[in-house]
PDB file of C-alpha atoms in Angstrom:
ATOM      1  CA  UNK L 244      -7.261 -26.034 -10.233  1.00 50.00           C
ATOM      2  CA  UNK L 245      -4.239 -24.422  -8.575  1.00 58.00           C
ATOM      3  CA  UNK L 246      -2.924 -25.835  -5.636  1.00 52.00           C
ATOM      4  CA  UNK L 247      -4.127 -22.511  -3.649  1.00 56.00           C
ATOM      5  CA  UNK L 248      -7.830 -23.029  -4.683  1.00 63.00           C
ATOM      6  CA  UNK L 249      -7.173 -27.007  -3.978  1.00 53.00           C
ATOM      7  CA  UNK L 250      -5.807 -26.201  -0.702  1.00 56.00           C
ATOM      8  CA  UNK L 251      -8.609 -24.210  -0.135  1.00 59.00           C
ATOM      9  CA  UNK L 252     -11.174 -26.631  -0.952  1.00 58.00           C
ATOM     10  CA  UNK L 253      -9.878 -28.934   1.467  1.00 53.00           C
ATOM     11  CA  UNK L 254     -10.104 -26.121   3.992  1.00 56.00           C
ATOM     12  CA  UNK L 255     -13.803 -25.488   3.141  1.00 58.00           C
ATOM     13  CA  UNK L 256     -14.744 -28.666   3.997  1.00 51.00           C
ATOM     14  CA  UNK L 257     -13.323 -29.225   7.111  1.00 53.00           C
ATOM     15  CA  UNK L 258     -15.907 -29.363  10.221  1.00 52.00           C
ATOM     16  CA  UNK L 259     -17.668 -26.045  11.046  1.00 55.00           C
ATOM     17  CA  UNK L 260     -17.357 -25.853  14.548  1.00 57.00           C
ATOM     18  CA  UNK L 261     -14.062 -24.701  16.065  1.00 56.00           C
ATOM     19  CA  UNK L 262     -12.931 -25.981  19.805  1.00 54.00           C
ATOM     20  CA  UNK L 263     -11.295 -23.217  22.026  1.00 50.00           C
ATOM     21  CA  UNK L 264      -8.782 -24.028  24.891  1.00 50.00           C
ATOM     22  CA  UNK L 265     -11.518 -23.599  27.388  1.00 56.00           C
ATOM     23  CA  UNK L 266     -13.111 -26.631  26.685  1.00 55.00           C
ATOM     24  CA  UNK L 267     -16.147 -24.833  24.938  1.00 70.00           C
ATOM     25  CA  UNK L 268     -17.108 -24.904  21.299  1.00 80.00           C
ATOM     26  CA  UNK L 269     -16.981 -21.737  19.100  1.00 82.00           C
ATOM     27  CA  UNK L 270     -19.289 -22.479  16.034  1.00 90.00           C
ATOM     28  CA  UNK L 271     -18.711 -20.814  13.140  1.00 91.00           C
ATOM     29  CA  UNK L 272     -21.156 -18.180  13.003  1.00 91.00           C
ATOM     30  CA  UNK L 273     -19.663 -16.834  16.438  1.00 93.00           C
ATOM     31  CA  UNK L 274     -16.556 -16.781  15.167  1.00 94.00           C
ATOM     32  CA  UNK L 275     -17.865 -14.693  12.046  1.00 96.00           C
ATOM     33  CA  UNK L 276     -19.823 -12.797  13.927  1.00 95.00           C
ATOM     34  CA  UNK L 277     -16.767 -11.940  16.737  1.00 95.00           C
ATOM     35  CA  UNK L 278     -14.682 -10.958  13.395  1.00 96.00           C
ATOM     36  CA  UNK L 279     -17.658  -9.004  12.040  1.00 97.00           C
ATOM     37  CA  UNK L 280     -18.203  -7.151  14.795  1.00 96.00           C
ATOM     38  CA  UNK L 281     -14.497  -5.887  15.775  1.00 96.00           C
ATOM     39  CA  UNK L 282     -14.300  -4.321  11.777  1.00 97.00           C
ATOM     40  CA  UNK L 283     -17.306  -2.609  12.493  1.00 97.00           C
ATOM     41  CA  UNK L 284     -16.667  -1.475  15.821  1.00 96.00           C
ATOM     42  CA  UNK L 285     -12.790  -0.248  14.418  1.00 96.00           C
ATOM     43  CA  UNK L 286     -13.472   1.081  11.134  1.00 97.00           C
ATOM     44  CA  UNK L 287     -13.567   5.147  11.082  1.00 96.00           C
ATOM     45  CA  UNK L 288     -16.458   6.898   9.737  1.00 96.00           C
ATOM     46  CA  UNK L 289     -16.237   7.930   5.781  1.00 97.00           C
ATOM     47  CA  UNK L 290     -14.159  11.109   4.989  1.00 97.00           C
ATOM     48  CA  UNK L 291     -16.119  14.019   4.760  1.00 97.00           C
ATOM     49  CA  UNK L 292     -15.464  15.377   0.918  1.00 96.00           C
ATOM     50  CA  UNK L 293     -17.382  18.495   1.161  1.00 96.00           C
ATOM     51  CA  UNK L 294     -15.517  19.579   4.813  1.00 95.00           C
ATOM     52  CA  UNK L 295     -12.247  18.514   3.359  1.00 94.00           C
ATOM     53  CA  UNK L 296     -12.497  20.468  -0.374  1.00 92.00           C
ATOM     54  CA  UNK L 297     -13.426  23.101   1.984  1.00 93.00           C
ATOM     55  CA  UNK L 298     -10.740  23.682   4.195  1.00 90.00           C
ATOM     56  CA  UNK L 299      -8.263  23.981   0.380  1.00 92.00           C
ATOM     57  CA  UNK L 300      -7.581  27.639  -1.249  1.00 88.00           C
ATOM     58  CA  UNK L 301      -5.175  26.020  -4.065  1.00 91.00           C
ATOM     59  CA  UNK L 302      -5.511  22.757  -5.591  1.00 93.00           C
ATOM     60  CA  UNK L 303      -2.133  21.719  -6.104  1.00 94.00           C
ATOM     61  CA  UNK L 304      -1.247  18.436  -7.285  1.00 96.00           C
ATOM     62  CA  UNK L 305      -0.086  17.234  -4.116  1.00 96.00           C
ATOM     63  CA  UNK L 306      -4.145  18.353  -3.120  1.00 96.00           C
ATOM     64  CA  UNK L 307      -5.520  16.340  -5.880  1.00 96.00           C
ATOM     65  CA  UNK L 308      -3.548  13.000  -5.010  1.00 97.00           C
ATOM     66  CA  UNK L 309      -5.073  13.392  -1.401  1.00 96.00           C
ATOM     67  CA  UNK L 310      -8.522  14.015  -2.136  1.00 97.00           C
ATOM     68  CA  UNK L 311      -8.182  11.350  -5.306  1.00 97.00           C
ATOM     69  CA  UNK L 312      -7.106   8.936  -2.258  1.00 98.00           C
ATOM     70  CA  UNK L 313      -9.534   9.745   0.114  1.00 98.00           C
ATOM     71  CA  UNK L 314     -12.574   9.012  -2.288  1.00 98.00           C
ATOM     72  CA  UNK L 315     -10.902   6.119  -3.096  1.00 98.00           C
ATOM     73  CA  UNK L 316     -10.743   4.993   0.662  1.00 99.00           C
ATOM     74  CA  UNK L 317     -14.207   5.886   0.946  1.00 99.00           C
ATOM     75  CA  UNK L 318     -15.446   3.910  -1.941  1.00 98.00           C
ATOM     76  CA  UNK L 319     -13.679   0.700  -0.152  1.00 99.00           C
ATOM     77  CA  UNK L 320     -15.264   1.165   2.918  1.00 98.00           C
ATOM     78  CA  UNK L 321     -18.575   1.919   2.627  1.00 98.00           C
ATOM     79  CA  UNK L 322     -18.258  -1.218   0.692  1.00 98.00           C
ATOM     80  CA  UNK L 323     -16.884  -3.146   3.886  1.00 98.00           C
ATOM     81  CA  UNK L 324     -19.400  -1.582   6.068  1.00 98.00           C
ATOM     82  CA  UNK L 325     -22.572  -2.328   3.518  1.00 98.00           C
ATOM     83  CA  UNK L 326     -21.594  -6.194   3.112  1.00 98.00           C
ATOM     84  CA  UNK L 327     -21.164  -6.601   6.754  1.00 98.00           C
ATOM     85  CA  UNK L 328     -24.327  -4.640   7.860  1.00 97.00           C
ATOM     86  CA  UNK L 329     -26.065  -7.094   5.663  1.00 97.00           C
ATOM     87  CA  UNK L 330     -24.420 -10.313   6.372  1.00 97.00           C
ATOM     88  CA  UNK L 331     -25.081  -9.744  10.099  1.00 97.00           C
ATOM     89  CA  UNK L 332     -28.748  -9.239   9.322  1.00 97.00           C
ATOM     90  CA  UNK L 333     -28.432 -12.716   7.158  1.00 96.00           C
ATOM     91  CA  UNK L 334     -27.009 -14.301  10.173  1.00 94.00           C
ATOM     92  CA  UNK L 335     -29.623 -13.083  12.553  1.00 93.00           C
ATOM     93  CA  UNK L 336     -32.337 -14.682  10.312  1.00 92.00           C
ATOM     94  CA  UNK L 337     -33.771 -11.242   9.307  1.00 95.00           C
ATOM     95  CA  UNK L 338     -32.666 -11.102   5.477  1.00 94.00           C
ATOM     96  CA  UNK L 339     -32.030 -13.950   3.204  1.00 93.00           C
ATOM     97  CA  UNK L 340     -28.501 -15.575   2.908  1.00 92.00           C
ATOM     98  CA  UNK L 341     -27.042 -14.948  -0.495  1.00 93.00           C
ATOM     99  CA  UNK L 342     -24.205 -16.508  -2.515  1.00 93.00           C
ATOM    100  CA  UNK L 343     -22.298 -12.823  -2.168  1.00 94.00           C
ATOM    101  CA  UNK L 344     -23.103 -13.322   1.960  1.00 95.00           C
ATOM    102  CA  UNK L 345     -21.596 -16.610   2.178  1.00 96.00           C
ATOM    103  CA  UNK L 346     -18.419 -15.597   0.401  1.00 96.00           C
ATOM    104  CA  UNK L 347     -17.633 -13.053   2.365  1.00 97.00           C
ATOM    105  CA  UNK L 348     -18.773 -15.106   5.385  1.00 97.00           C
ATOM    106  CA  UNK L 349     -16.542 -17.477   4.126  1.00 96.00           C
ATOM    107  CA  UNK L 350     -13.794 -15.050   4.112  1.00 97.00           C
ATOM    108  CA  UNK L 351     -14.307 -13.844   7.693  1.00 97.00           C
ATOM    109  CA  UNK L 352     -13.734 -17.593   8.810  1.00 96.00           C
ATOM    110  CA  UNK L 353     -10.719 -18.318   6.864  1.00 96.00           C
ATOM    111  CA  UNK L 354      -9.207 -15.078   7.498  1.00 96.00           C
ATOM    112  CA  UNK L 355      -9.324 -14.175   3.729  1.00 97.00           C
ATOM    113  CA  UNK L 356     -10.104 -10.685   2.156  1.00 98.00           C
ATOM    114  CA  UNK L 357     -13.603 -11.108   1.079  1.00 98.00           C
ATOM    115  CA  UNK L 358     -13.238 -10.885  -3.039  1.00 96.00           C
ATOM    116  CA  UNK L 359     -16.185  -7.875  -2.609  1.00 96.00           C
ATOM    117  CA  UNK L 360     -13.404  -5.792  -0.684  1.00 98.00           C
ATOM    118  CA  UNK L 361     -10.183  -6.807  -2.578  1.00 98.00           C
ATOM    119  CA  UNK L 362     -11.493  -5.494  -6.035  1.00 97.00           C
ATOM    120  CA  UNK L 363     -12.214  -2.045  -4.811  1.00 98.00           C
ATOM    121  CA  UNK L 364      -8.846  -2.160  -2.520  1.00 98.00           C
ATOM    122  CA  UNK L 365      -5.025  -2.589  -4.078  1.00 97.00           C
ATOM    123  CA  UNK L 366      -2.955  -5.841  -4.520  1.00 96.00           C
ATOM    124  CA  UNK L 367      -1.897  -7.009  -1.172  1.00 96.00           C
ATOM    125  CA  UNK L 368      -0.714 -10.215  -0.480  1.00 95.00           C
ATOM    126  CA  UNK L 369      -1.859 -10.526   3.427  1.00 96.00           C
ATOM    127  CA  UNK L 370      -4.664 -11.983   5.371  1.00 96.00           C
ATOM    128  CA  UNK L 371      -7.586 -10.575   6.671  1.00 97.00           C
ATOM    129  CA  UNK L 372      -6.276  -9.897   9.879  1.00 96.00           C
ATOM    130  CA  UNK L 373      -3.291  -8.223   8.590  1.00 96.00           C
ATOM    131  CA  UNK L 374      -4.801  -6.549   6.073  1.00 98.00           C
ATOM    132  CA  UNK L 375      -7.258  -4.439   8.168  1.00 97.00           C
ATOM    133  CA  UNK L 376      -4.443  -3.749  10.588  1.00 96.00           C
ATOM    134  CA  UNK L 377      -2.678  -1.953   7.318  1.00 97.00           C
ATOM    135  CA  UNK L 378      -5.926  -0.469   6.306  1.00 98.00           C
ATOM    136  CA  UNK L 379      -6.252   1.414   9.422  1.00 97.00           C
ATOM    137  CA  UNK L 380      -2.859   2.428   9.089  1.00 97.00           C
ATOM    138  CA  UNK L 381      -3.471   3.738   5.558  1.00 98.00           C
ATOM    139  CA  UNK L 382      -6.784   5.722   6.782  1.00 98.00           C
ATOM    140  CA  UNK L 383      -4.808   7.140  10.299  1.00 96.00           C
ATOM    141  CA  UNK L 384      -2.153   8.396   7.256  1.00 96.00           C
ATOM    142  CA  UNK L 385      -4.543  10.196   4.895  1.00 97.00           C
ATOM    143  CA  UNK L 386      -6.571  11.472   8.217  1.00 96.00           C
ATOM    144  CA  UNK L 387      -3.164  13.282   9.392  1.00 94.00           C
ATOM    145  CA  UNK L 388      -2.418  14.288   5.306  1.00 94.00           C
ATOM    146  CA  UNK L 389      -6.083  16.106   4.823  1.00 94.00           C
ATOM    147  CA  UNK L 390      -6.362  17.839   8.137  1.00 92.00           C
ATOM    148  CA  UNK L 391      -3.804  20.681   6.611  1.00 90.00           C
ATOM    149  CA  UNK L 392      -2.703  19.452   3.852  1.00 91.00           C
ATOM    150  CA  UNK L 393       1.350  20.059   4.372  1.00 90.00           C
ATOM    151  CA  UNK L 394       2.863  17.061   3.031  1.00 92.00           C
ATOM    152  CA  UNK L 395       3.906  14.717   5.897  1.00 94.00           C
ATOM    153  CA  UNK L 396       8.002  15.176   6.045  1.00 96.00           C
ATOM    154  CA  UNK L 397       8.218  11.348   4.617  1.00 97.00           C
ATOM    155  CA  UNK L 398       5.461   9.530   2.880  1.00 97.00           C
ATOM    156  CA  UNK L 399       4.575   5.834   3.411  1.00 97.00           C
ATOM    157  CA  UNK L 400       4.730   5.360  -0.627  1.00 97.00           C
ATOM    158  CA  UNK L 401       2.788   1.938   0.094  1.00 96.00           C
ATOM    159  CA  UNK L 402       0.442   3.773   1.819  1.00 97.00           C
ATOM    160  CA  UNK L 403      -1.584   4.728  -1.811  1.00 98.00           C
ATOM    161  CA  UNK L 404      -4.238   3.165  -3.545  1.00 98.00           C
ATOM    162  CA  UNK L 405      -2.529   4.918  -6.737  1.00 98.00           C
ATOM    163  CA  UNK L 406       1.636   5.429  -5.878  1.00 98.00           C
ATOM    164  CA  UNK L 407       2.268   6.558  -9.083  1.00 98.00           C
ATOM    165  CA  UNK L 408      -0.148   9.576  -8.527  1.00 98.00           C
ATOM    166  CA  UNK L 409       2.202  11.073  -6.093  1.00 98.00           C
ATOM    167  CA  UNK L 410       5.420  10.563  -8.060  1.00 98.00           C
ATOM    168  CA  UNK L 411       3.617  12.544 -11.133  1.00 98.00           C
ATOM    169  CA  UNK L 412       2.512  15.177  -8.873  1.00 98.00           C
ATOM    170  CA  UNK L 413       6.249  15.722  -7.347  1.00 98.00           C
ATOM    171  CA  UNK L 414       6.973  16.228 -11.593  1.00 98.00           C
ATOM    172  CA  UNK L 415       4.071  18.568 -11.714  1.00 97.00           C
ATOM    173  CA  UNK L 416       4.659  20.814  -8.819  1.00 96.00           C
ATOM    174  CA  UNK L 417       8.570  21.127  -9.793  1.00 96.00           C
ATOM    175  CA  UNK L 418       7.375  21.565 -13.604  1.00 96.00           C
ATOM    176  CA  UNK L 419       4.504  24.283 -12.720  1.00 95.00           C
ATOM    177  CA  UNK L 420       6.931  25.378 -10.327  1.00 94.00           C
ATOM    178  CA  UNK L 421       9.823  26.185 -13.091  1.00 94.00           C
ATOM    179  CA  UNK L 422       7.537  26.555 -15.740  1.00 96.00           C
ATOM    180  CA  UNK L 423       8.722  23.532 -17.707  1.00 96.00           C
ATOM    181  CA  UNK L 424       6.971  21.295 -19.840  1.00 96.00           C
ATOM    182  CA  UNK L 425       5.779  17.992 -18.015  1.00 96.00           C
ATOM    183  CA  UNK L 426       7.436  15.532 -20.711  1.00 95.00           C
ATOM    184  CA  UNK L 427      10.431  16.793 -20.426  1.00 95.00           C
ATOM    185  CA  UNK L 428      10.516  15.992 -16.843  1.00 97.00           C
ATOM    186  CA  UNK L 429      11.820  12.849 -14.887  1.00 97.00           C
ATOM    187  CA  UNK L 430      12.366  11.479 -11.564  1.00 97.00           C
ATOM    188  CA  UNK L 431      15.889  10.992  -9.864  1.00 96.00           C
ATOM    189  CA  UNK L 432      15.820   9.277  -6.553  1.00 97.00           C
ATOM    190  CA  UNK L 433      18.757   9.968  -3.832  1.00 96.00           C
ATOM    191  CA  UNK L 434      18.931   7.372  -1.224  1.00 98.00           C
ATOM    192  CA  UNK L 435      19.103   9.225   2.190  1.00 97.00           C
ATOM    193  CA  UNK L 436      21.088   7.720   5.346  1.00 97.00           C
ATOM    194  CA  UNK L 437      18.340   8.432   7.665  1.00 96.00           C
ATOM    195  CA  UNK L 438      14.891   6.429   8.619  1.00 95.00           C
ATOM    196  CA  UNK L 439      11.745   8.043   8.623  1.00 95.00           C
ATOM    197  CA  UNK L 440      11.880   8.762  12.639  1.00 95.00           C
ATOM    198  CA  UNK L 441      14.841  11.297  11.163  1.00 96.00           C
ATOM    199  CA  UNK L 442      12.608  13.466   8.840  1.00 96.00           C
ATOM    200  CA  UNK L 443      11.101  16.870  11.010  1.00 95.00           C
ATOM    201  CA  UNK L 444       9.721  18.599   7.450  1.00 94.00           C
ATOM    202  CA  UNK L 445       9.416  17.600   4.205  1.00 94.00           C
ATOM    203  CA  UNK L 446      12.306  18.659   1.518  1.00 95.00           C
ATOM    204  CA  UNK L 447      12.295  21.723  -0.391  1.00 91.00           C
ATOM    205  CA  UNK L 448      11.849  19.837  -3.124  1.00 90.00           C
ATOM    206  CA  UNK L 449      10.323  17.162  -4.327  1.00 96.00           C
ATOM    207  CA  UNK L 450       9.171  14.494  -1.480  1.00 97.00           C
ATOM    208  CA  UNK L 451      10.589  12.224   1.010  1.00 98.00           C
ATOM    209  CA  UNK L 452       9.224   8.721   1.022  1.00 98.00           C
ATOM    210  CA  UNK L 453       9.337   5.101   3.373  1.00 98.00           C
ATOM    211  CA  UNK L 454       8.289   1.580   3.225  1.00 96.00           C
ATOM    212  CA  UNK L 455      10.402   0.464   0.927  1.00 98.00           C
ATOM    213  CA  UNK L 456      12.024  -2.694   0.557  1.00 98.00           C
ATOM    214  CA  UNK L 457      14.523  -4.427  -1.871  1.00 98.00           C
ATOM    215  CA  UNK L 458      13.974  -8.015  -3.101  1.00 98.00           C
ATOM    216  CA  UNK L 459      17.306  -9.712  -4.490  1.00 97.00           C
ATOM    217  CA  UNK L 460      19.749  -7.540  -3.288  1.00 98.00           C
ATOM    218  CA  UNK L 461      20.321  -4.686  -0.218  1.00 98.00           C
ATOM    219  CA  UNK L 462      21.537  -0.905  -0.401  1.00 98.00           C
ATOM    220  CA  UNK L 463      24.774  -0.415   1.850  1.00 98.00           C
ATOM    221  CA  UNK L 464      23.678   3.046   3.747  1.00 97.00           C
ATOM    222  CA  UNK L 465      27.934   3.599   4.180  1.00 96.00           C
ATOM    223  CA  UNK L 466      28.908   3.466   0.398  1.00 97.00           C
ATOM    224  CA  UNK L 467      25.122   4.429  -0.918  1.00 98.00           C
ATOM    225  CA  UNK L 468      25.238   1.328  -3.058  1.00 98.00           C
ATOM    226  CA  UNK L 469      23.604  -1.993  -4.364  1.00 98.00           C
ATOM    227  CA  UNK L 470      25.587  -4.571  -2.889  1.00 98.00           C
ATOM    228  CA  UNK L 471      24.776  -8.331  -2.100  1.00 98.00           C
ATOM    229  CA  UNK L 472      22.040  -9.331   0.275  1.00 95.00           C
ATOM    230  CA  UNK L 473      22.814 -11.084   3.206  1.00 95.00           C
ATOM    231  CA  UNK L 474      22.211 -14.714   3.843  1.00 93.00           C
ATOM    232  CA  UNK L 475      18.305 -15.187   5.089  1.00 92.00           C
ATOM    233  CA  UNK L 476      17.743 -11.538   4.770  1.00 93.00           C
ATOM    234  CA  UNK L 477      14.897 -11.873   2.044  1.00 95.00           C
ATOM    235  CA  UNK L 478      13.437  -8.086   2.004  1.00 97.00           C
ATOM    236  CA  UNK L 479      15.556  -5.725   3.589  1.00 97.00           C
ATOM    237  CA  UNK L 480      14.179  -2.016   3.901  1.00 97.00           C
ATOM    238  CA  UNK L 481      15.280   0.607   2.457  1.00 98.00           C
ATOM    239  CA  UNK L 482      16.542   4.299   4.296  1.00 98.00           C
ATOM    240  CA  UNK L 483      14.452   7.203   3.208  1.00 98.00           C
ATOM    241  CA  UNK L 484      14.372   7.768  -0.331  1.00 98.00           C
ATOM    242  CA  UNK L 485      14.373  11.801  -1.381  1.00 98.00           C
ATOM    243  CA  UNK L 486      12.410  11.970  -5.174  1.00 98.00           C
ATOM    244  CA  UNK L 487      12.550  14.783  -6.825  1.00 97.00           C
ATOM    245  CA  UNK L 488      11.654  16.118 -10.912  1.00 98.00           C
ATOM    246  CA  UNK L 489      14.474  17.051 -12.329  1.00 97.00           C
ATOM    247  CA  UNK L 490      14.746  17.669 -16.602  1.00 96.00           C
ATOM    248  CA  UNK L 491      15.499  14.777 -18.738  1.00 96.00           C
ATOM    249  CA  UNK L 492      18.688  16.185 -20.299  1.00 94.00           C
ATOM    250  CA  UNK L 493      19.901  16.413 -16.691  1.00 94.00           C
ATOM    251  CA  UNK L 494      19.681  13.166 -16.007  1.00 93.00           C
ATOM    252  CA  UNK L 495      22.968  10.798 -15.442  1.00 91.00           C
ATOM    253  CA  UNK L 496      22.901   7.318 -16.032  1.00 90.00           C
ATOM    254  CA  UNK L 497      26.285   6.268 -15.707  1.00 94.00           C
ATOM    255  CA  UNK L 498      26.657   3.773 -12.662  1.00 96.00           C
ATOM    256  CA  UNK L 499      23.133   3.066 -12.248  1.00 97.00           C
ATOM    257  CA  UNK L 500      20.826   0.653 -12.071  1.00 98.00           C
ATOM    258  CA  UNK L 501      17.003   0.622 -13.716  1.00 97.00           C
ATOM    259  CA  UNK L 502      15.267  -0.442 -10.884  1.00 98.00           C
ATOM    260  CA  UNK L 503      12.008  -1.633 -10.816  1.00 98.00           C
ATOM    261  CA  UNK L 504       9.722  -0.975  -8.537  1.00 98.00           C
ATOM    262  CA  UNK L 505       6.130  -2.894  -7.176  1.00 98.00           C
ATOM    263  CA  UNK L 506       3.421  -2.896  -5.211  1.00 98.00           C
ATOM    264  CA  UNK L 507       3.824  -6.298  -4.236  1.00 97.00           C
ATOM    265  CA  UNK L 508       6.423  -9.649  -4.345  1.00 95.00           C
ATOM    266  CA  UNK L 509       4.022 -10.997  -6.765  1.00 95.00           C
ATOM    267  CA  UNK L 510       5.620  -8.030  -9.683  1.00 96.00           C
ATOM    268  CA  UNK L 511       4.163  -7.966 -12.946  1.00 93.00           C
ATOM    269  CA  UNK L 512       0.572  -6.196 -13.244  1.00 95.00           C
ATOM    270  CA  UNK L 513       2.044  -4.078  -9.667  1.00 97.00           C
ATOM    271  CA  UNK L 514       4.306  -2.132 -11.339  1.00 98.00           C
ATOM    272  CA  UNK L 515       4.884   1.159 -10.497  1.00 98.00           C
ATOM    273  CA  UNK L 516       7.959   3.134 -11.763  1.00 98.00           C
ATOM    274  CA  UNK L 517      11.304   2.257 -11.983  1.00 97.00           C
ATOM    275  CA  UNK L 518      14.066   4.504  -9.722  1.00 98.00           C
ATOM    276  CA  UNK L 519      17.736   4.798 -11.054  1.00 97.00           C
ATOM    277  CA  UNK L 520      19.988   3.418  -8.081  1.00 98.00           C
ATOM    278  CA  UNK L 521      24.000   4.037  -7.791  1.00 98.00           C
ATOM    279  CA  UNK L 522      25.889   0.672  -8.287  1.00 98.00           C
ATOM    280  CA  UNK L 523      29.702  -0.108  -8.422  1.00 97.00           C
ATOM    281  CA  UNK L 524      29.024  -3.813 -10.238  1.00 97.00           C
ATOM    282  CA  UNK L 525      27.611  -3.171 -14.035  1.00 97.00           C
ATOM    283  CA  UNK L 526      23.904  -3.282 -13.798  1.00 98.00           C
ATOM    284  CA  UNK L 527      23.294  -6.085 -15.651  1.00 98.00           C
ATOM    285  CA  UNK L 528      24.352  -7.544 -12.690  1.00 98.00           C
ATOM    286  CA  UNK L 529      21.283  -6.729 -10.826  1.00 98.00           C
ATOM    287  CA  UNK L 530      18.755  -7.319 -14.204  1.00 98.00           C
ATOM    288  CA  UNK L 531      20.047 -11.426 -13.838  1.00 98.00           C
ATOM    289  CA  UNK L 532      19.497 -11.323 -10.437  1.00 97.00           C
ATOM    290  CA  UNK L 533      15.911  -9.479 -10.514  1.00 97.00           C
ATOM    291  CA  UNK L 534      16.669  -6.776  -7.869  1.00 98.00           C
ATOM    292  CA  UNK L 535      13.447  -5.051  -7.210  1.00 98.00           C
ATOM    293  CA  UNK L 536      12.121  -2.623  -4.857  1.00 98.00           C
ATOM    294  CA  UNK L 537       8.795  -3.757  -3.165  1.00 98.00           C
ATOM    295  CA  UNK L 538       6.095  -1.327  -1.704  1.00 98.00           C
ATOM    296  CA  UNK L 539       4.919  -4.474   0.175  1.00 95.00           C
ATOM    297  CA  UNK L 540       6.717  -7.834   1.062  1.00 90.00           C
TER     298      UNK L 540
END
């Protein structure tokens, strides 16, 4: 039994009612019902895929990514609504409470992401409240993108179920435009000196991406290289990165650290891509320090 599971078991053995400052006791069911109602109320409608697809004249690589992301989001939000409505009926006594409903009730009570939702979602280390806020931000990004399918001025890479699909689309777009074979392409990452608010339109080539953090070192904006991290600064944010496609024969790996990108700080299975970043120190220094880029801290 892991420490986390042990804590959870002890936690779940606590008394079921929680006292509130007003001297009234909020029962477990009342707290769960409150969370449940709030999620159902704030969760927007699913994306209307027929309507969205009807807006598009040409299915470019970026448009296909947007379609896939909207479909994945529908798959997740449909399950959230279905499971919450079912639990609501269970709490009202109109349905028999199943073990799945009990698991959902426990998760809502302890501010954890229910496993049935996590299975349809993306890797995340957030508690339920923060996870739901993050989910609403992801939906908003997709809503904006799917209104006209113009690539956003800067793309929030962490907001994707599958960030690799966007990075691959960058290579596909360039390969098609210049009639080059896709297997001869690679990505070039130029770190800008700006934040996302300073960009008003997408670049001519590739995409601007933001919402990326560095662990184990930091990026020095002035000199444009990786440097040692400051004390107590665990995950410094990166400026916006211009990710564009070039042919492999044009790739210059001198003074470059091949920096792995992960979705979360657990790393491992959340690997996304490798971005080449400029360094004055030997790349081995950053490899030994375990320097990586993270889409979520």
